[in-house]
C-alpha cells in the first residue's frame, strides 16, 4: 500500500490549483446522509453547476476505493447518494476508511481536513455541526468545531444547524479561535431561518470584501479556519418562531427512539422535513445552492 497517495486530487482540480484558478470544496455527508434521494443528487449537481457558473472548479470530496478523492465524478457522487450503509466519516475516520477501502461520505470536519491537505481554501456547505442541545447530558459537540480551529479553510454556511444550541456553538467557536464573518448580515443565521438573534462582530458586503478579509485573517492566523455566515434565501427560509416548536418535537422523537451519536443530526433533519411538510428540506436545498454560489464568487475574488 502506498500511503503517500491517500489523497487523490483529480486532474481538473489539480490543474486549477496549480494554475491558481478558483476551486470550491464540497462535502458528501450532506449527499449521503443529509438529504433524501433523489433530491440529494439534484442538489449535489446544482451546487456544482452554481460553482461552474462563476468559472470556478467544484471539488466534491469523499472516500472511495481506499483514497480520499478530491473532485468526485458525477457517477461517483451518484454512488455515494444511492448506496445504503455509506460510512459517515469525520476526520478521525479518514485513515481507517482508506485502509478498509469502504465507501465513505465526508462531514464538514473531514472535508475541511482534506481540502486543507489539497490546498483548497474555500468550502461550501449548508450548516455546520456544533454544540447540541442537552450537551450537559450527552457531551455531543460536533467535530466540525474542533477541525475548523486547525484547518485554514473558509467555510461558507448558513450558520450552524438550527437543531443545535446556537449560543453555546458561538461560545465554542470563540474558545477555539474560529472567527465568523457575516455576509450582508450582523447576526448569526440559524440555518433554516435568517436570524438567530445572536449578534456577529464582523461583516462583509461583497465577495471581494470577503476575500480581502480572508487574506488578512490568514496573514495573521495562517492555520485557522473561518466561517462565512450567509443567511438562507428569503423565498424559502422559515421564521425562527415557527421552527422552534418543530425542533422541540423532533428532539423529543429522537429521545423516545434513543437516537444517539452520529445518527442524531440526520435523524433530526429528516424528522423536521416531515414535521414541516418538506419546507425545511426546500430551505436546506436552496441555502446549499446559495452557499455554493457565494463560495465560488469568494474563490474567484481570492484567486484574482
Ligand atoms: N449541512 C447540511 N446538511 C448536512 C450537513 C451539513 O445542510 O447534513 C452535515 C455536515 O456533513 C456536517 C454534519 O458536518 O451534517 C454534522 O454532523 P454531526 O452533527 O454528527 O457532527
Ligand atoms: Mn455528534
Coordinates of C-alpha atoms and ligand atoms in Angstrom, one line a residue:
X1 CA 0.0 0.0 0.0
X2 CA 1.4 3.4 -1.0
X3 CA 0.3 5.6 1.9
X4 CA 1.6 8.7 0.3
X5 CA -1.2 8.5 -2.3
X6 CA -4.0 8.6 0.2
X7 CA -5.2 11.9 -1.3
X8 CA -6.4 11.6 -4.8
X9 CA -6.7 15.1 -6.3
X10 CA -8.4 14.6 -9.6
X11 CA -6.7 16.2 -12.7
X12 CA -9.2 19.0 -13.3
X13 CA -8.9 20.1 -9.6
X14 CA -5.1 19.7 -9.5
X15 CA -4.7 21.7 -12.7
X16 CA -6.8 24.5 -11.3
X17 CA -4.9 24.6 -8.1
X18 CA -1.5 24.6 -9.9
X19 CA -2.6 27.5 -12.1
X20 CA -4.1 29.4 -9.1
X21 CA -7.6 29.2 -10.6
X22 CA -10.6 29.2 -8.2
X23 CA -11.7 25.9 -6.6
X24 CA -14.5 25.3 -4.1
X25 CA -14.6 22.1 -2.0
X26 CA -17.9 20.4 -1.3
X27 CA -18.7 17.8 1.3
X28 CA -20.5 14.5 0.7
X29 CA -22.2 13.7 4.0
X30 CA -25.0 16.1 3.0
X31 CA -25.5 13.9 -0.1
X32 CA -25.3 10.5 1.6
X33 CA -26.9 11.3 4.9
X34 CA -28.3 14.8 4.9
X35 CA -30.8 14.9 2.1
X36 CA -33.3 12.2 0.8
X37 CA -32.8 10.5 -2.6
X38 CA -33.3 11.7 -5.4
X39 CA -33.1 15.4 -4.3
X40 CA -29.7 14.8 -2.8
X41 CA -28.3 14.1 -6.3
X42 CA -30.1 17.0 -7.9
X43 CA -28.8 19.3 -5.1
X44 CA -25.2 18.0 -5.5
X45 CA -25.4 18.7 -9.2
X46 CA -26.9 22.1 -8.7
X47 CA -24.2 23.1 -6.3
X48 CA -21.5 22.0 -8.8
X49 CA -23.3 23.9 -11.5
X50 CA -23.6 27.1 -9.4
X51 CA -19.8 26.9 -8.9
X52 CA -19.0 26.3 -12.6
X53 CA -21.3 29.2 -13.5
X54 CA -18.8 31.5 -11.7
X55 CA -15.9 29.9 -13.7
X56 CA -14.7 28.1 -10.6
X57 CA -14.0 24.4 -10.3
X58 CA -16.1 22.3 -7.9
X59 CA -14.3 19.6 -5.8
X60 CA -16.7 17.3 -4.1
X61 CA -14.8 15.2 -1.6
X62 CA -15.4 11.6 -0.4
X63 CA -13.6 8.3 0.3
X64 CA -13.7 5.7 -2.4
X65 CA -11.5 2.7 -3.2
X66 CA -9.0 3.4 -0.5
X67 CA -8.5 7.1 -1.3
X68 CA -9.7 10.4 -0.2
X69 CA -10.9 11.7 -3.5
X70 CA -10.9 15.5 -4.2
X71 CA -13.1 16.1 -7.2
X72 CA -15.6 13.2 -7.4
X73 CA -17.2 12.5 -10.8
X74 CA -20.9 12.6 -11.3
X75 CA -21.1 8.8 -11.3
X76 CA -19.1 8.6 -8.0
X77 CA -21.4 11.2 -6.4
X78 CA -24.4 9.1 -7.6
X79 CA -22.8 6.1 -5.9
X80 CA -22.5 7.9 -2.6
X81 CA -26.0 9.2 -2.9
X82 CA -27.7 5.9 -3.7
X83 CA -25.7 3.3 -1.7
X84 CA -27.1 2.1 1.6
X85 CA -24.6 2.0 4.6
X86 CA -22.2 4.6 3.4
X87 CA -19.9 5.5 6.3
X88 CA -20.4 9.0 7.7
X89 CA -16.7 9.8 8.0
X90 CA -15.4 12.5 10.3
X91 CA -11.7 13.5 10.4
X92 CA -10.9 10.6 12.7
X93 CA -12.3 8.0 10.3
X94 CA -10.3 9.0 7.2
X95 CA -7.2 6.9 7.7
X96 CA -9.2 3.9 8.7
X97 CA -11.6 4.3 5.8
X98 CA -8.6 4.5 3.4
X99 CA -7.2 1.2 4.7
X100 CA -10.6 -0.6 4.7
X101 CA -11.4 0.6 1.2
X102 CA -15.0 1.2 2.3
X103 CA -17.2 3.9 0.7
X104 CA -17.4 6.9 3.0
X105 CA -19.0 10.4 2.8
X106 CA -17.1 13.2 4.5
X107 CA -18.5 15.6 7.1
X108 CA -17.6 19.2 7.3
X109 CA -14.7 18.2 9.6
X110 CA -13.3 15.6 7.3
X111 CA -13.9 17.7 4.2
X112 CA -12.2 20.8 5.7
X113 CA -9.2 18.5 6.7
X114 CA -9.0 17.1 3.1
X115 CA -9.5 20.5 1.5
X116 CA -6.6 21.9 3.6
X117 CA -4.4 18.9 2.6
X118 CA -5.2 19.6 -1.0
X119 CA -4.6 23.3 -0.8
X120 CA -8.2 24.4 -1.3
X121 CA -9.2 27.5 0.7
X122 CA -12.9 27.8 0.1
X123 CA -15.6 25.2 1.0
X124 CA -19.4 25.4 0.8
X125 CA -21.8 23.5 3.0
X126 CA -25.3 24.0 4.4
X127 CA -25.0 24.5 8.1
X128 CA -22.0 23.3 10.2
X129 CA -22.4 21.0 13.1
X130 CA -22.0 22.4 16.6
X131 CA -22.9 22.1 20.2
X132 CA -26.1 20.0 20.6
X133 CA -28.9 21.0 22.9
X134 CA -28.6 18.9 26.0
X135 CA -24.8 18.8 25.8
X136 CA -24.7 18.6 29.6
X137 CA -26.0 15.1 29.3
X138 CA -24.6 13.9 26.0
X139 CA -21.3 15.8 25.6
X140 CA -22.4 15.9 21.9
X141 CA -20.2 18.5 20.2
X142 CA -19.6 18.2 16.5
X143 CA -16.1 17.5 15.4
X144 CA -16.7 20.3 12.8
X145 CA -15.9 22.9 15.5
X146 CA -12.6 21.4 16.5
X147 CA -11.5 20.9 12.9
X148 CA -12.2 24.5 11.9
X149 CA -9.8 25.6 14.6
X150 CA -6.9 23.9 12.7
X151 CA -7.8 23.8 9.0
X152 CA -7.1 27.0 7.1
X153 CA -10.3 26.9 5.1
X154 CA -13.2 29.4 4.8
X155 CA -16.5 27.5 5.2
X156 CA -19.4 29.3 3.6
X157 CA -22.5 28.2 5.6
X158 CA -25.9 29.4 6.8
X159 CA -24.5 29.4 10.3
X160 CA -24.9 26.2 12.3
X161 CA -27.9 23.9 12.1
X162 CA -31.0 25.3 13.9
X163 CA -31.4 22.0 15.8
X164 CA -28.3 22.9 17.9
X165 CA -27.6 25.1 20.9
X166 CA -26.6 28.1 18.9
X167 CA -25.4 30.4 21.8
X168 CA -23.1 27.6 23.0
X169 CA -21.9 26.9 19.5
X170 CA -20.8 30.5 19.2
X171 CA -19.1 30.2 22.6
X172 CA -17.2 27.2 21.5
X173 CA -16.1 28.9 18.3
X174 CA -14.8 31.8 20.3
X175 CA -12.9 29.4 22.6
X176 CA -11.3 27.5 19.8
X177 CA -10.4 30.8 17.9
X178 CA -12.6 30.5 14.8
X179 CA -13.9 33.9 13.6
X180 CA -17.2 34.4 11.9
X181 CA -17.7 36.9 9.1
X182 CA -21.4 37.8 8.4
X183 CA -22.2 38.3 4.7
X184 CA -24.6 41.2 4.5
X185 CA -25.7 40.5 8.0
X186 CA -24.9 41.5 11.5
X187 CA -26.4 38.4 13.1
X188 CA -25.6 34.7 13.1
X189 CA -28.0 32.9 10.7
X190 CA -30.0 29.9 12.1
X191 CA -29.7 27.6 9.0
X192 CA -33.4 27.4 8.0
X193 CA -34.0 30.9 9.5
X194 CA -32.2 34.1 8.6
X195 CA -31.5 35.3 12.1
X196 CA -30.7 33.5 15.3
X197 CA -30.9 36.8 17.3
X198 CA -27.2 36.3 18.1
X199 CA -25.0 39.3 17.1
X200 CA -21.9 39.0 15.0
X201 CA -19.0 41.4 15.2
X202 CA -17.6 41.1 11.7
X203 CA -19.4 41.8 8.4
X204 CA -18.5 42.0 4.7
X205 CA -20.9 43.1 2.0
X206 CA -19.2 41.9 -1.3
X207 CA -17.3 38.7 -2.3
X208 CA -14.3 40.9 -2.9
X209 CA -14.6 42.3 0.6
X210 CA -14.8 38.8 2.0
X211 CA -11.7 37.8 0.0
X212 CA -9.7 40.8 1.4
X213 CA -10.8 39.9 4.9
X214 CA -9.8 36.3 4.4
X215 CA -6.3 37.3 3.2
X216 CA -5.9 39.4 6.3
X217 CA -7.2 36.5 8.5
X218 CA -4.7 34.1 7.0
X219 CA -1.9 36.6 7.1
X220 CA -2.2 36.8 10.9
X221 CA -3.7 33.3 11.6
X222 CA -2.3 31.1 8.8
X223 CA -3.5 27.8 10.3
X224 CA -7.1 28.7 11.4
X225 CA -10.4 28.3 9.6
X226 CA -13.1 30.9 9.4
X227 CA -16.9 30.8 8.9
X228 CA -18.6 32.9 6.3
X229 CA -22.1 33.2 7.6
X230 CA -24.5 33.6 4.6
X231 CA -28.3 33.9 5.5
X232 CA -30.6 31.5 3.7
X233 CA -32.6 32.8 0.7
X234 CA -35.6 34.7 1.9
X235 CA -38.0 33.0 -0.5
X236 CA -37.9 29.6 1.4
X237 CA -36.4 30.5 4.8
X238 CA -38.6 29.8 7.8
X239 CA -39.4 32.1 10.7
X240 CA -37.5 31.3 13.8
X241 CA -40.7 31.2 15.9
X242 CA -42.4 28.6 13.7
X243 CA -39.3 26.4 13.7
X244 CA -38.8 26.2 17.4
X245 CA -41.9 24.0 18.1
X246 CA -41.0 21.6 15.4
X247 CA -37.4 21.3 16.6
X248 CA -38.6 20.5 20.1
X249 CA -40.9 17.9 18.7
X250 CA -38.1 16.3 16.7
X251 CA -35.8 16.3 19.7
X252 CA -38.5 14.5 21.8
X253 CA -38.9 12.0 19.0
X254 CA -35.1 11.4 18.9
X255 CA -35.0 10.9 22.6
X256 CA -38.0 8.5 22.5
X257 CA -36.3 6.4 19.8
X258 CA -32.9 6.6 21.7
X259 CA -31.2 8.1 18.7
X260 CA -27.6 9.0 19.6
X261 CA -24.1 9.7 18.3
X262 CA -23.7 10.4 14.6
X263 CA -27.3 9.4 13.8
X264 CA -28.7 12.5 15.7
X265 CA -28.2 15.1 13.0
X266 CA -29.5 13.0 10.0
X267 CA -32.5 11.9 12.2
X268 CA -33.4 15.5 13.2
X269 CA -33.1 16.9 9.7
X270 CA -35.3 14.2 8.2
X271 CA -37.9 14.5 11.1
X272 CA -38.0 18.2 10.6
X273 CA -38.7 17.8 7.0
X274 CA -41.7 15.6 7.8
X275 CA -43.0 17.9 10.5
X276 CA -42.7 20.9 8.2
X277 CA -44.3 19.2 5.2
X278 CA -41.0 19.5 3.3
X279 CA -40.5 23.2 4.0
X280 CA -37.2 22.7 5.9
X281 CA -36.0 20.4 3.1
X282 CA -36.6 23.0 0.5
X283 CA -34.9 25.7 2.6
X284 CA -31.9 23.4 3.1
X285 CA -31.6 22.7 -0.6
X286 CA -31.9 26.4 -1.5
X287 CA -29.4 27.5 1.1
X288 CA -26.9 24.9 -0.1
X289 CA -27.1 26.2 -3.7
X290 CA -26.9 29.8 -2.4
X291 CA -23.8 29.0 -0.4
X292 CA -22.1 27.2 -3.3
X293 CA -22.6 30.3 -5.5
X294 CA -21.2 32.7 -2.8
X295 CA -18.3 30.3 -2.2
X296 CA -17.4 30.4 -5.9
X297 CA -17.6 34.2 -6.0
X298 CA -15.2 34.3 -3.0
X299 CA -12.9 31.8 -4.6
X300 CA -12.8 33.9 -7.8
X301 CA -12.1 37.0 -5.8
X302 CA -9.3 35.3 -3.8
X303 CA -7.7 34.0 -7.0
X304 CA -7.6 37.4 -8.7
Ligands
LIG1 N1 -25.2 20.8 6.1 C1 -26.4 20.5 5.7 N2 -26.8 19.2 5.9 C2 -26.0 18.2 6.5 C3 -24.7 18.6 6.9 C4 -24.3 19.9 6.7 O1 -27.2 21.3 5.1 O2 -26.4 17.1 6.6 C5 -23.8 17.6 7.6 C6 -22.3 18.0 7.5 O3 -21.6 16.9 6.9 C7 -21.9 18.2 8.9 C8 -22.7 17.2 9.6 O4 -20.5 18.0 9.1 O5 -24.0 17.4 9.0 C9 -22.8 17.4 11.1 O6 -22.9 16.1 11.7 P1 -22.6 16.0 13.3 O7 -23.6 16.8 14.0 O8 -22.9 14.5 13.5 O9 -21.2 16.4 13.5
LIG2 MN1 -22.3 14.5 17.4

